[in-house]
Amino acid sequence: MIKLYDTKQRRKVELEPIHEGEVRMYVCGPTVYNRIHIGNARTFISFDTIRRYLQWRGYKVTFVQNITDVDDKIINKANEAGVEPAAVASEYTELFIADMDRAAVMPPDIRPRATEEIDSMISMVERLIDTGHAYEAEGDVYFSVRSYPGYGALSGRDVDEMESGHRELQAEGLGLEDRKLDPLDFAVWKAAKPGEPSWDSPWGPGRPGWHIECSVMAEKYLGLPFDIHGGGSDLIFPHHENERAQSEAACGCTFAKYWMHSGMLQINAEKMSKSLGNFRLLHEVLDQTRPEALRMLMLQTHYRSPLDFSEERLAEADVALSRMEQAVKTIDWLCQTAQEGSEAVLDADRLEALAADLRNGFQQSMDDDFNAPAALGFLFSYVSELNGLLGNRSIGAGDVENLQAAKAVLVELTGVLGIDLEAGAEDGDDYPAEVLALAQNLIGFAGDRPDEAVNALLDARTAARKAKDWAQADGIRDGLAQLGLVVEDTPQGQRIKR
Ligand code: AMP
Ligand code: ZN
């Protein structure tokens, strides 16, 4: 039985999916005006881990994540750069997808983009107006918060208290848009301002409000109700409260059965955010650290707790990861060097019992609201036990099968957490050293790590293609091909094949 913490009920509850054997989840995606930081990545990695675990437990998971590609921040960025908002959005959408791929976050099953779903949003706004839950005011449309009795239940807020808070602000001349009938109401459709992207609607040209986007995309791609709605805890209010209110008002049914929220990644006890300027971009961190180490760091804190990021903790996570990788390498080496025909020297029953304990502990931990730190605890104890059992001795050919099975459990369960213990063995560190010279010639790369050179070349190729600098883009591809590294363009971004 899997238990998860439901934000709305404020307790752990048993996961009972609406459709047997299936879990349908929606996790709010990014607003694409910037590269994502490791705080954003924490939320996406948390839900990626939850998704992988549910799959491992046998559920068919349908995972939907939107791209918010129309927003004030995108428009501002476009105005600063003197380009179209759509160009900003498409550039950062591609970079987001590439960053997630590099962080080994599985792509969603469906990735709708807000600007491609405007018709459905207009229909939903019409539905809200028809049912008396929304009203038009000079080209804007507002959701009437008082028309939906459940408002505040998700975030634990009292509507009357909120109202008096608004009245105080209002008395100070703050916080009220006069087109609203009630200060609590929020926009589901915004009249276009000059120079902004807009779409025709029954209320004149305009664009959707942020909350309505997710309401529409979740309903369209998952059906209502669906099982799990997720996001960072900073989205509980107002975003998720508003999504829920308008969706439940429009359909007269439950929107999401469970609400899950991941805790904030912090730096010096302060939330990492673009506006505070205390952020570290994911791709920059991944230029210095392997993705598995960053994931290890994330997993070491429960997904609902705040996570304090520091370079030291990241370095420690890297060391912890290496301990696991080393165990795998040791086993491989022992198996390769076992004398043909030699007798088994290891206690097979003990190996089997250790693996069974690991499986139990891992599953119990993850069943209990996805307690990855506890699950990691079992994995590390297992590695210590194995190391103790193996010591410095060589093994017999008769041990190989048992030892391979012992390794397989470790690789499988870390894989469920999104860490590929054999990643380093397959690719990454062992690119030919010649890529350093290639990267230096083509893009002035000054580092000394072949894997970083390859990443830098791939980034430069993306930039060159965007700038329509085909000579540079092709030069990079051909140069890599001469070293036996074939660049493949996939929907998830570029990938190197040997
Ligand atoms: P945004 O593009 O700002 O809407 O953020 C995308 C996702 O990242 C949302 O689910 C946010 O809740 C999440 N997020 C933003 N900042 C942090 C942080 N410091 N720690 C964890 N998640 C965050
Ligand atoms: Zn959302």
Short mmCIF file of C-alpha atoms and ligand atoms in Angstrom, two decimals:
data_model
loop_
_atom_site.label_atom_id
_atom_site.label_comp_id
_atom_site.label_asym_id
_atom_site.label_seq_id
_atom_site.Cartn_x
_atom_site.Cartn_y
_atom_site.Cartn_z
CA MET A 1 0.00 0.00 0.00
CA ILE A 2 1.38 3.39 -1.00
CA LYS A 3 0.73 6.35 1.25
CA LEU A 4 1.15 9.90 0.11
CA TYR A 5 0.80 13.22 1.86
CA ASP A 6 -2.17 15.10 0.50
CA THR A 7 -1.83 18.86 0.92
CA LYS A 8 -5.58 19.38 1.04
CA GLN A 9 -6.30 16.78 3.72
CA ARG A 10 -3.07 17.70 5.55
CA ARG A 11 -2.19 14.09 6.23
CA LYS A 12 -0.87 10.94 4.65
CA VAL A 13 -3.56 8.97 2.85
CA GLU A 14 -3.60 5.73 0.93
CA LEU A 15 -3.18 6.09 -2.81
CA GLU A 16 -6.34 4.70 -4.38
CA PRO A 17 -6.19 5.56 -8.07
CA ILE A 18 -9.41 6.50 -9.81
CA HIS A 19 -8.79 4.00 -12.61
CA GLU A 20 -7.44 0.70 -11.44
CA GLY A 21 -3.77 0.19 -12.11
CA GLU A 22 -3.35 3.67 -13.54
CA VAL A 23 -2.14 6.95 -12.11
CA ARG A 24 -2.78 10.17 -13.98
CA MET A 25 -0.66 13.09 -12.86
CA TYR A 26 -0.26 16.72 -13.78
CA VAL A 27 2.76 18.72 -12.66
CA CYS A 28 2.90 22.44 -13.44
CA GLY A 29 5.68 23.20 -15.88
CA PRO A 30 7.90 26.24 -16.23
CA THR A 31 7.24 29.72 -17.51
CA VAL A 32 9.75 29.86 -20.33
CA TYR A 33 11.62 33.16 -20.11
CA ASN A 34 14.87 31.99 -18.52
CA ARG A 35 17.02 28.89 -18.00
CA ILE A 36 15.72 26.98 -15.00
CA HIS A 37 17.57 27.02 -11.69
CA ILE A 38 18.25 24.08 -9.41
CA GLY A 39 15.27 25.07 -7.25
CA ASN A 40 12.94 24.48 -10.18
CA ALA A 41 14.90 21.33 -10.93
CA ARG A 42 14.27 20.06 -7.41
CA THR A 43 10.53 20.09 -7.97
CA PHE A 44 10.84 18.39 -11.35
CA ILE A 45 13.28 15.79 -10.01
CA SER A 46 10.99 15.08 -7.02
CA PHE A 47 8.04 14.34 -9.26
CA ASP A 48 10.21 12.39 -11.69
CA THR A 49 11.23 10.15 -8.80
CA ILE A 50 7.60 9.73 -7.70
CA ARG A 51 6.62 8.88 -11.25
CA ARG A 52 9.43 6.33 -11.65
CA TYR A 53 8.51 4.70 -8.36
CA LEU A 54 4.82 4.42 -9.24
CA GLN A 55 5.83 2.78 -12.52
CA TRP A 56 8.10 0.38 -10.71
CA ARG A 57 5.18 -0.52 -8.45
CA GLY A 58 3.28 -1.54 -11.55
CA TYR A 59 1.10 1.46 -12.27
CA LYS A 60 0.60 2.78 -15.76
CA VAL A 61 1.44 6.44 -15.19
CA THR A 62 0.26 9.20 -17.50
CA PHE A 63 2.30 12.30 -16.81
CA VAL A 64 1.29 15.69 -18.20
CA GLN A 65 3.36 18.83 -17.86
CA ASN A 66 2.52 22.15 -19.46
CA ILE A 67 4.74 24.84 -20.86
CA THR A 68 3.57 28.35 -19.92
CA ASP A 69 4.61 30.18 -23.06
CA VAL A 70 2.56 33.36 -22.68
CA ASP A 71 3.16 35.51 -19.62
CA ASP A 72 4.18 39.01 -18.52
CA LYS A 73 7.73 37.87 -17.81
CA ILE A 74 8.12 36.50 -21.33
CA ILE A 75 6.71 39.71 -22.81
CA ASN A 76 9.07 41.84 -20.70
CA LYS A 77 12.07 39.77 -21.70
CA ALA A 78 11.08 40.02 -25.37
CA ASN A 79 10.68 43.79 -25.13
CA GLU A 80 14.10 44.14 -23.50
CA ALA A 81 15.70 42.04 -26.24
CA GLY A 82 13.67 43.61 -29.05
CA VAL A 83 12.32 40.26 -30.27
CA GLU A 84 8.92 38.61 -30.44
CA PRO A 85 7.62 36.96 -27.26
CA ALA A 86 7.10 33.76 -29.26
CA ALA A 87 10.83 33.67 -30.06
CA VAL A 88 11.75 34.01 -26.38
CA ALA A 89 9.27 31.27 -25.46
CA SER A 90 10.45 28.82 -28.09
CA GLU A 91 14.12 29.36 -27.28
CA TYR A 92 13.63 28.72 -23.57
CA THR A 93 11.25 25.83 -24.18
CA GLU A 94 13.99 24.05 -26.13
CA LEU A 95 16.56 24.84 -23.49
CA PHE A 96 14.25 23.62 -20.74
CA ILE A 97 13.75 20.32 -22.54
CA ALA A 98 17.51 19.97 -23.04
CA ASP A 99 18.24 20.80 -19.38
CA MET A 100 15.69 18.25 -18.14
CA ASP A 101 17.12 15.61 -20.44
CA ARG A 102 20.60 16.28 -19.13
CA ALA A 103 19.31 15.97 -15.55
CA ALA A 104 17.82 12.56 -16.46
CA VAL A 105 14.27 13.73 -15.85
CA MET A 106 11.96 11.63 -18.02
CA PRO A 107 10.04 13.65 -20.60
CA PRO A 108 6.31 13.92 -19.85
CA ASP A 109 3.93 11.75 -21.84
CA ILE A 110 2.17 14.91 -22.97
CA ARG A 111 3.69 18.38 -22.98
CA PRO A 112 0.98 20.86 -23.97
CA ARG A 113 1.86 24.49 -24.64
CA ALA A 114 -0.50 27.19 -23.44
CA THR A 115 -0.50 29.11 -26.72
CA GLU A 116 -1.67 26.02 -28.57
CA GLU A 117 -4.67 25.54 -26.29
CA ILE A 118 -6.26 29.01 -26.42
CA ASP A 119 -9.55 27.80 -27.96
CA SER A 120 -10.11 25.39 -25.09
CA MET A 121 -9.33 28.16 -22.61
CA ILE A 122 -11.88 30.46 -24.23
CA SER A 123 -14.46 27.65 -24.03
CA MET A 124 -13.74 27.19 -20.35
CA VAL A 125 -14.10 30.91 -19.66
CA GLU A 126 -17.44 30.83 -21.50
CA ARG A 127 -18.51 27.88 -19.38
CA LEU A 128 -17.63 29.81 -16.22
CA ILE A 129 -19.60 32.84 -17.36
CA ASP A 130 -22.59 30.70 -18.37
CA THR A 131 -22.70 29.04 -14.97
CA GLY A 132 -22.44 32.33 -13.09
CA HIS A 133 -18.89 31.77 -11.81
CA ALA A 134 -17.22 34.48 -13.86
CA TYR A 135 -18.09 37.90 -15.26
CA GLU A 136 -16.75 40.22 -17.91
CA ALA A 137 -15.49 43.69 -17.12
CA GLU A 138 -14.13 45.90 -19.90
CA GLY A 139 -12.55 43.04 -21.81
CA ASP A 140 -11.21 41.25 -18.71
CA VAL A 141 -13.00 38.24 -17.29
CA TYR A 142 -12.82 37.53 -13.55
CA PHE A 143 -13.59 34.42 -11.58
CA SER A 144 -16.00 35.15 -8.77
CA VAL A 145 -14.35 33.59 -5.75
CA ARG A 146 -17.48 33.85 -3.60
CA SER A 147 -19.41 31.77 -6.14
CA TYR A 148 -17.38 28.67 -5.24
CA PRO A 149 -17.92 27.62 -1.62
CA GLY A 150 -14.81 25.42 -1.40
CA TYR A 151 -12.38 28.29 -1.96
CA GLY A 152 -9.46 28.24 0.48
CA ALA A 153 -9.79 24.54 1.38
CA LEU A 154 -6.56 23.55 -0.38
CA SER A 155 -4.31 26.19 1.14
CA GLY A 156 -6.16 26.34 4.45
CA ARG A 157 -7.24 29.94 4.10
CA ASP A 158 -10.41 31.56 5.29
CA VAL A 159 -12.15 33.65 2.67
CA ASP A 160 -13.47 36.21 5.14
CA GLU A 161 -10.03 36.77 6.63
CA MET A 162 -8.58 37.19 3.16
CA GLU A 163 -11.31 39.65 2.33
CA SER A 164 -10.56 41.81 5.37
CA GLY A 165 -6.86 41.72 4.46
CA HIS A 166 -7.77 43.04 1.04
CA ARG A 167 -9.97 45.74 2.56
CA GLU A 168 -7.06 46.97 4.67
CA LEU A 169 -4.86 47.17 1.60
CA GLN A 170 -7.63 48.93 -0.22
CA ALA A 171 -7.97 51.47 2.56
CA GLU A 172 -4.30 52.25 1.98
CA GLY A 173 -5.05 52.62 -1.71
CA LEU A 174 -3.25 49.36 -2.64
CA GLY A 175 -4.04 46.06 -4.21
CA LEU A 176 -7.35 46.59 -5.95
CA GLU A 177 -8.05 46.53 -9.64
CA ASP A 178 -11.25 48.51 -9.87
CA ARG A 179 -12.72 46.36 -12.60
CA LYS A 180 -13.21 43.55 -10.10
CA LEU A 181 -16.51 43.31 -8.27
CA ASP A 182 -14.77 41.75 -5.28
CA PRO A 183 -11.09 42.14 -4.37
CA LEU A 184 -10.78 38.35 -3.97
CA ASP A 185 -11.66 37.72 -7.62
CA PHE A 186 -8.91 36.85 -10.08
CA ALA A 187 -8.51 37.16 -13.85
CA VAL A 188 -9.24 34.19 -16.07
CA TRP A 189 -8.94 36.30 -19.22
CA LYS A 190 -7.02 39.54 -19.62
CA ALA A 191 -7.82 42.23 -22.17
CA ALA A 192 -4.85 42.85 -24.46
CA LYS A 193 -2.64 45.83 -23.82
CA PRO A 194 -1.03 47.49 -26.85
CA GLY A 195 1.88 45.51 -28.27
CA GLU A 196 1.10 42.34 -26.35
CA PRO A 197 0.37 38.97 -27.93
CA SER A 198 -3.38 38.49 -28.06
CA TRP A 199 -6.09 36.21 -29.36
CA ASP A 200 -9.62 37.05 -30.47
CA SER A 201 -12.30 36.17 -27.97
CA PRO A 202 -15.96 36.96 -27.29
CA TRP A 203 -14.64 39.69 -24.93
CA GLY A 204 -12.30 41.24 -27.49
CA PRO A 205 -8.61 40.57 -28.04
CA GLY A 206 -6.81 39.25 -24.98
CA ARG A 207 -4.92 36.37 -23.42
CA PRO A 208 -5.63 33.76 -20.80
CA GLY A 209 -4.80 34.15 -17.11
CA TRP A 210 -2.09 31.80 -15.82
CA HIS A 211 -4.34 29.62 -13.65
CA ILE A 212 -6.82 28.84 -16.41
CA GLU A 213 -4.05 27.37 -18.54
CA CYS A 214 -3.37 24.51 -16.17
CA SER A 215 -7.08 23.92 -15.49
CA VAL A 216 -7.70 23.48 -19.20
CA MET A 217 -4.65 21.40 -20.06
CA ALA A 218 -5.13 19.05 -17.12
CA GLU A 219 -8.79 18.46 -17.98
CA LYS A 220 -8.12 18.04 -21.69
CA TYR A 221 -5.29 15.55 -21.39
CA LEU A 222 -6.20 13.64 -18.22
CA GLY A 223 -9.97 13.98 -17.87
CA LEU A 224 -11.62 14.94 -14.57
CA PRO A 225 -11.11 13.98 -11.90
CA PHE A 226 -7.50 12.86 -12.25
CA ASP A 227 -5.28 11.42 -9.53
CA ILE A 228 -2.37 13.65 -8.58
CA HIS A 229 -1.75 17.33 -9.08
CA GLY A 230 1.78 18.38 -8.21
CA GLY A 231 4.11 21.34 -8.10
CA GLY A 232 6.35 23.25 -5.73
CA SER A 233 4.82 24.35 -2.43
CA ASP A 234 5.02 27.98 -3.56
CA LEU A 235 2.25 27.17 -6.03
CA ILE A 236 -0.32 26.10 -3.42
CA PHE A 237 -1.61 29.65 -3.17
CA PRO A 238 -2.81 31.28 -5.26
CA HIS A 239 -2.07 29.15 -8.33
CA HIS A 240 -3.41 25.77 -7.26
CA GLU A 241 -6.21 27.21 -5.12
CA ASN A 242 -7.39 29.13 -8.17
CA GLU A 243 -6.95 26.23 -10.60
CA ARG A 244 -9.01 24.06 -8.31
CA ALA A 245 -11.75 26.65 -7.73
CA GLN A 246 -12.39 27.39 -11.37
CA SER A 247 -12.15 23.76 -12.49
CA GLU A 248 -14.46 22.45 -9.82
CA ALA A 249 -16.88 25.35 -10.37
CA ALA A 250 -16.96 24.67 -14.12
CA CYS A 251 -17.34 20.90 -13.98
CA GLY A 252 -19.23 20.47 -10.73
CA CYS A 253 -16.85 17.64 -9.89
CA THR A 254 -13.54 17.04 -8.13
CA PHE A 255 -10.55 18.39 -10.05
CA ALA A 256 -7.62 16.44 -8.59
CA LYS A 257 -8.02 13.65 -6.06
CA TYR A 258 -4.63 14.26 -4.39
CA TRP A 259 -2.47 17.36 -4.17
CA MET A 260 1.27 16.90 -3.72
CA HIS A 261 3.81 19.64 -3.17
CA SER A 262 7.56 19.53 -2.96
CA GLY A 263 9.49 21.71 -0.53
CA MET A 264 11.62 24.61 -1.58
CA LEU A 265 15.30 24.42 -2.33
CA GLN A 266 17.03 27.09 -0.30
CA ILE A 267 20.34 28.82 -0.16
CA ASN A 268 21.35 30.13 3.27
CA ALA A 269 17.84 29.33 4.53
CA GLU A 270 16.26 31.51 1.85
CA LYS A 271 14.16 30.23 -1.04
CA MET A 272 16.13 30.08 -4.28
CA SER A 273 14.29 32.27 -6.75
CA LYS A 274 14.84 34.25 -9.87
CA SER A 275 13.59 37.42 -8.22
CA LEU A 276 15.96 37.19 -5.22
CA GLY A 277 18.90 36.65 -7.55
CA ASN A 278 20.31 33.86 -5.31
CA PHE A 279 19.91 31.19 -7.96
CA ARG A 280 22.26 28.69 -9.58
CA LEU A 281 21.23 27.69 -13.07
CA LEU A 282 20.82 23.97 -13.60
CA HIS A 283 22.93 23.80 -16.73
CA GLU A 284 25.80 25.63 -15.03
CA VAL A 285 25.72 23.26 -12.08
CA LEU A 286 25.69 20.33 -14.51
CA ASP A 287 28.74 21.73 -16.28
CA GLN A 288 30.60 21.17 -13.01
CA THR A 289 28.86 18.17 -11.50
CA ARG A 290 27.49 14.97 -12.90
CA PRO A 291 23.69 14.78 -12.94
CA GLU A 292 23.67 11.65 -10.78
CA ALA A 293 25.43 13.56 -7.97
CA LEU A 294 22.91 16.39 -8.09
CA ARG A 295 20.09 13.82 -7.99
CA MET A 296 21.79 12.11 -5.04
CA LEU A 297 21.82 15.43 -3.20
CA MET A 298 18.14 15.98 -3.93
CA LEU A 299 17.21 12.47 -2.79
CA GLN A 300 19.03 12.86 0.51
CA THR A 301 16.27 15.20 1.74
CA HIS A 302 12.61 14.16 1.83
CA TYR A 303 10.77 15.80 -1.05
CA ARG A 304 8.45 17.77 1.26
CA SER A 305 11.20 19.24 3.47
CA PRO A 306 13.16 22.32 2.62
CA LEU A 307 16.50 21.44 1.07
CA ASP A 308 19.51 23.57 1.88
CA PHE A 309 21.84 23.68 -1.06
CA SER A 310 25.56 24.21 -0.70
CA GLU A 311 28.63 23.30 -2.71
CA GLU A 312 29.87 21.21 0.22
CA ARG A 313 26.69 19.15 0.32
CA LEU A 314 26.88 18.65 -3.42
CA ALA A 315 30.47 17.46 -3.13
CA GLU A 316 29.46 15.08 -0.33
CA ALA A 317 26.66 13.70 -2.46
CA ASP A 318 29.19 13.07 -5.21
CA VAL A 319 31.35 11.09 -2.78
CA ALA A 320 28.34 9.09 -1.60
CA LEU A 321 27.45 8.30 -5.19
CA SER A 322 31.02 7.19 -5.89
CA ARG A 323 30.77 4.67 -3.05
CA MET A 324 27.85 3.02 -4.80
CA GLU A 325 29.52 3.14 -8.20
CA GLN A 326 32.66 1.69 -6.72
CA ALA A 327 30.72 -1.29 -5.38
CA VAL A 328 29.39 -1.96 -8.87
CA LYS A 329 32.85 -1.65 -10.40
CA THR A 330 34.34 -3.95 -7.80
CA ILE A 331 31.75 -6.61 -8.50
CA ASP A 332 32.33 -6.35 -12.24
CA TRP A 333 36.05 -6.66 -11.74
CA LEU A 334 35.74 -9.63 -9.40
CA CYS A 335 33.45 -11.40 -11.83
CA GLN A 336 35.73 -10.73 -14.79
CA THR A 337 38.81 -12.00 -12.98
CA ALA A 338 37.32 -15.09 -11.35
CA GLN A 339 39.36 -18.20 -12.19
CA GLU A 340 37.48 -20.44 -14.58
CA GLY A 341 36.10 -23.52 -12.86
CA SER A 342 36.99 -22.29 -9.36
CA GLU A 343 34.68 -23.04 -6.45
CA ALA A 344 32.32 -20.57 -4.82
CA VAL A 345 33.69 -18.88 -1.68
CA LEU A 346 30.82 -16.53 -0.83
CA ASP A 347 27.82 -17.33 1.33
CA ALA A 348 25.03 -17.42 -1.26
CA ASP A 349 22.26 -17.49 1.33
CA ARG A 350 23.64 -14.42 3.00
CA LEU A 351 23.81 -12.57 -0.33
CA GLU A 352 20.23 -13.48 -1.05
CA ALA A 353 19.05 -12.42 2.39
CA LEU A 354 20.80 -9.06 2.07
CA ALA A 355 19.11 -8.43 -1.27
CA ALA A 356 15.72 -9.40 0.13
CA ASP A 357 16.18 -7.05 3.11
CA LEU A 358 17.14 -4.28 0.74
CA ARG A 359 14.07 -4.79 -1.42
CA ASN A 360 11.79 -4.78 1.62
CA GLY A 361 13.34 -1.74 3.22
CA PHE A 362 13.41 0.16 -0.05
CA GLN A 363 9.78 -0.53 -0.82
CA GLN A 364 8.56 0.20 2.70
CA SER A 365 10.40 3.52 2.66
CA MET A 366 9.14 4.60 -0.72
CA ASP A 367 5.60 3.38 0.00
CA ASP A 368 5.63 5.75 2.96
CA ASP A 369 5.17 9.03 1.08
CA PHE A 370 8.16 8.43 -1.17
CA ASN A 371 10.74 8.57 1.59
CA ALA A 372 13.81 8.51 -0.62
CA PRO A 373 16.32 9.39 2.16
CA ALA A 374 15.21 6.28 4.05
CA ALA A 375 15.38 4.21 0.87
CA LEU A 376 18.91 5.49 0.28
CA GLY A 377 19.76 4.46 3.83
CA PHE A 378 18.92 0.85 2.94
CA LEU A 379 20.94 1.09 -0.27
CA PHE A 380 24.00 2.37 1.57
CA SER A 381 23.74 -0.29 4.27
CA TYR A 382 23.54 -2.88 1.53
CA VAL A 383 26.70 -1.52 -0.09
CA SER A 384 28.51 -1.62 3.28
CA GLU A 385 27.41 -5.20 3.87
CA LEU A 386 28.56 -6.21 0.39
CA ASN A 387 31.90 -4.51 0.87
CA GLY A 388 32.32 -6.32 4.17
CA LEU A 389 31.46 -9.64 2.59
CA LEU A 390 33.83 -9.19 -0.32
CA GLY A 391 36.74 -7.71 1.59
CA ASN A 392 39.92 -7.96 -0.44
CA ARG A 393 39.45 -11.50 -1.53
CA SER A 394 39.01 -12.87 -5.01
CA ILE A 395 35.95 -14.93 -5.76
CA GLY A 396 35.33 -18.22 -7.46
CA ALA A 397 33.64 -18.75 -10.80
CA GLY A 398 30.86 -20.38 -8.80
CA ASP A 399 30.10 -17.00 -7.18
CA VAL A 400 29.70 -15.03 -10.37
CA GLU A 401 26.01 -15.63 -10.87
CA ASN A 402 25.15 -14.80 -7.25
CA LEU A 403 27.29 -11.71 -7.26
CA GLN A 404 25.77 -10.49 -10.51
CA ALA A 405 22.35 -10.90 -8.92
CA ALA A 406 23.52 -8.90 -5.89
CA LYS A 407 24.68 -6.14 -8.19
CA ALA A 408 21.49 -6.22 -10.26
CA VAL A 409 19.34 -5.37 -7.21
CA LEU A 410 21.52 -2.37 -6.42
CA VAL A 411 21.46 -1.10 -10.00
CA GLU A 412 17.73 -1.69 -10.33
CA LEU A 413 16.71 0.14 -7.15
CA THR A 414 19.01 3.13 -7.61
CA GLY A 415 17.61 3.24 -11.15
CA VAL A 416 14.10 3.56 -9.70
CA LEU A 417 15.34 6.70 -7.93
CA GLY A 418 16.62 7.99 -11.26
CA ILE A 419 20.31 7.28 -10.65
CA ASP A 420 22.04 5.19 -13.28
CA LEU A 421 25.01 3.65 -11.49
CA GLU A 422 26.44 2.42 -14.75
CA ALA A 423 26.11 5.76 -16.54
CA GLY A 424 29.81 6.55 -16.19
CA ALA A 425 30.72 3.16 -17.59
CA GLU A 426 28.59 3.55 -20.71
CA ASP A 427 29.46 7.06 -21.75
CA GLY A 428 30.58 10.34 -20.32
CA ASP A 429 34.11 10.05 -19.03
CA ASP A 430 35.52 8.09 -21.90
CA TYR A 431 35.10 10.45 -24.83
CA PRO A 432 38.29 10.61 -26.89
CA ALA A 433 40.71 13.29 -25.70
CA GLU A 434 40.67 14.76 -29.22
CA VAL A 435 37.34 16.42 -28.49
CA LEU A 436 39.29 18.90 -26.37
CA ALA A 437 41.22 20.14 -29.40
CA LEU A 438 38.08 20.17 -31.51
CA ALA A 439 36.20 22.23 -28.94
CA GLN A 440 39.12 24.59 -28.56
CA ASN A 441 39.38 25.16 -32.32
CA LEU A 442 35.68 25.56 -32.97
CA ILE A 443 34.41 27.39 -29.90
CA GLY A 444 37.45 28.42 -27.87
CA PHE A 445 36.74 25.86 -25.15
CA ALA A 446 39.41 26.08 -22.46
CA GLY A 447 38.56 23.19 -20.11
CA ASP A 448 40.30 19.87 -19.73
CA ARG A 449 37.38 17.44 -19.43
CA PRO A 450 36.27 15.67 -22.60
CA ASP A 451 32.66 15.28 -21.40
CA GLU A 452 32.45 19.02 -20.72
CA ALA A 453 33.91 19.73 -24.15
CA VAL A 454 31.23 17.58 -25.75
CA ASN A 455 28.49 19.36 -23.80
CA ALA A 456 29.91 22.75 -24.73
CA LEU A 457 29.99 21.73 -28.40
CA LEU A 458 26.38 20.57 -28.25
CA ASP A 459 25.29 23.84 -26.61
CA ALA A 460 27.21 25.80 -29.23
CA ARG A 461 25.55 23.78 -31.98
CA THR A 462 22.11 24.61 -30.55
CA ALA A 463 23.03 28.29 -30.47
CA ALA A 464 24.43 28.17 -34.00
CA ARG A 465 21.30 26.54 -35.35
CA LYS A 466 19.17 29.14 -33.65
CA ALA A 467 21.27 31.87 -35.21
CA LYS A 468 20.99 30.08 -38.57
CA ASP A 469 24.79 29.78 -38.63
CA TRP A 470 24.69 26.52 -40.54
CA ALA A 471 28.42 26.50 -41.26
CA GLN A 472 29.21 26.48 -37.55
CA ALA A 473 26.44 24.00 -36.71
CA ASP A 474 27.55 21.59 -39.44
CA GLY A 475 31.21 22.10 -38.56
CA ILE A 476 30.53 20.96 -35.01
CA ARG A 477 28.52 17.96 -36.16
CA ASP A 478 31.10 16.90 -38.76
CA GLY A 479 33.99 17.41 -36.36
CA LEU A 480 32.36 15.16 -33.79
CA ALA A 481 31.50 12.60 -36.47
CA GLN A 482 35.18 12.34 -37.42
CA LEU A 483 35.85 11.30 -33.83
CA GLY A 484 33.17 8.64 -34.07
CA LEU A 485 30.60 10.67 -32.13
CA VAL A 486 27.36 10.99 -34.05
CA VAL A 487 24.98 13.76 -33.01
CA GLU A 488 21.36 12.65 -33.08
CA ASP A 489 18.54 15.18 -32.87
CA THR A 490 15.71 13.75 -30.82
CA PRO A 491 12.52 15.34 -29.49
CA GLN A 492 14.33 15.49 -26.12
CA GLY A 493 17.30 17.33 -27.59
CA GLN A 494 20.67 16.30 -28.93
CA ARG A 495 22.20 12.99 -28.08
CA ILE A 496 25.58 11.50 -28.84
CA LYS A 497 25.78 8.06 -30.39
CA ARG A 498 28.99 6.25 -30.98
P1 AMP B 1 8.11 28.75 -12.24
O1 AMP B 1 8.70 28.70 -13.62
O2 AMP B 1 8.61 29.88 -11.41
O3 AMP B 1 6.60 28.68 -12.28
O4 AMP B 1 8.59 27.45 -11.45
C1 AMP B 1 8.50 26.16 -11.98
C2 AMP B 1 8.43 25.16 -10.86
O5 AMP B 1 9.56 25.28 -9.99
C3 AMP B 1 7.20 25.31 -9.96
O6 AMP B 1 6.68 24.02 -9.68
C4 AMP B 1 7.75 25.95 -8.71
O7 AMP B 1 6.99 25.58 -7.58
C5 AMP B 1 9.12 25.34 -8.64
N1 AMP B 1 10.08 26.13 -7.85
C6 AMP B 1 10.40 27.44 -7.98
N2 AMP B 1 11.36 27.79 -7.08
C7 AMP B 1 11.65 26.67 -6.36
C8 AMP B 1 12.57 26.37 -5.28
N3 AMP B 1 13.39 27.29 -4.77
N4 AMP B 1 12.58 25.10 -4.80
C9 AMP B 1 11.78 24.14 -5.32
N5 AMP B 1 10.91 24.37 -6.33
C10 AMP B 1 10.84 25.61 -6.86
ZN ZN B 2 -0.24 25.11 -12.96
#
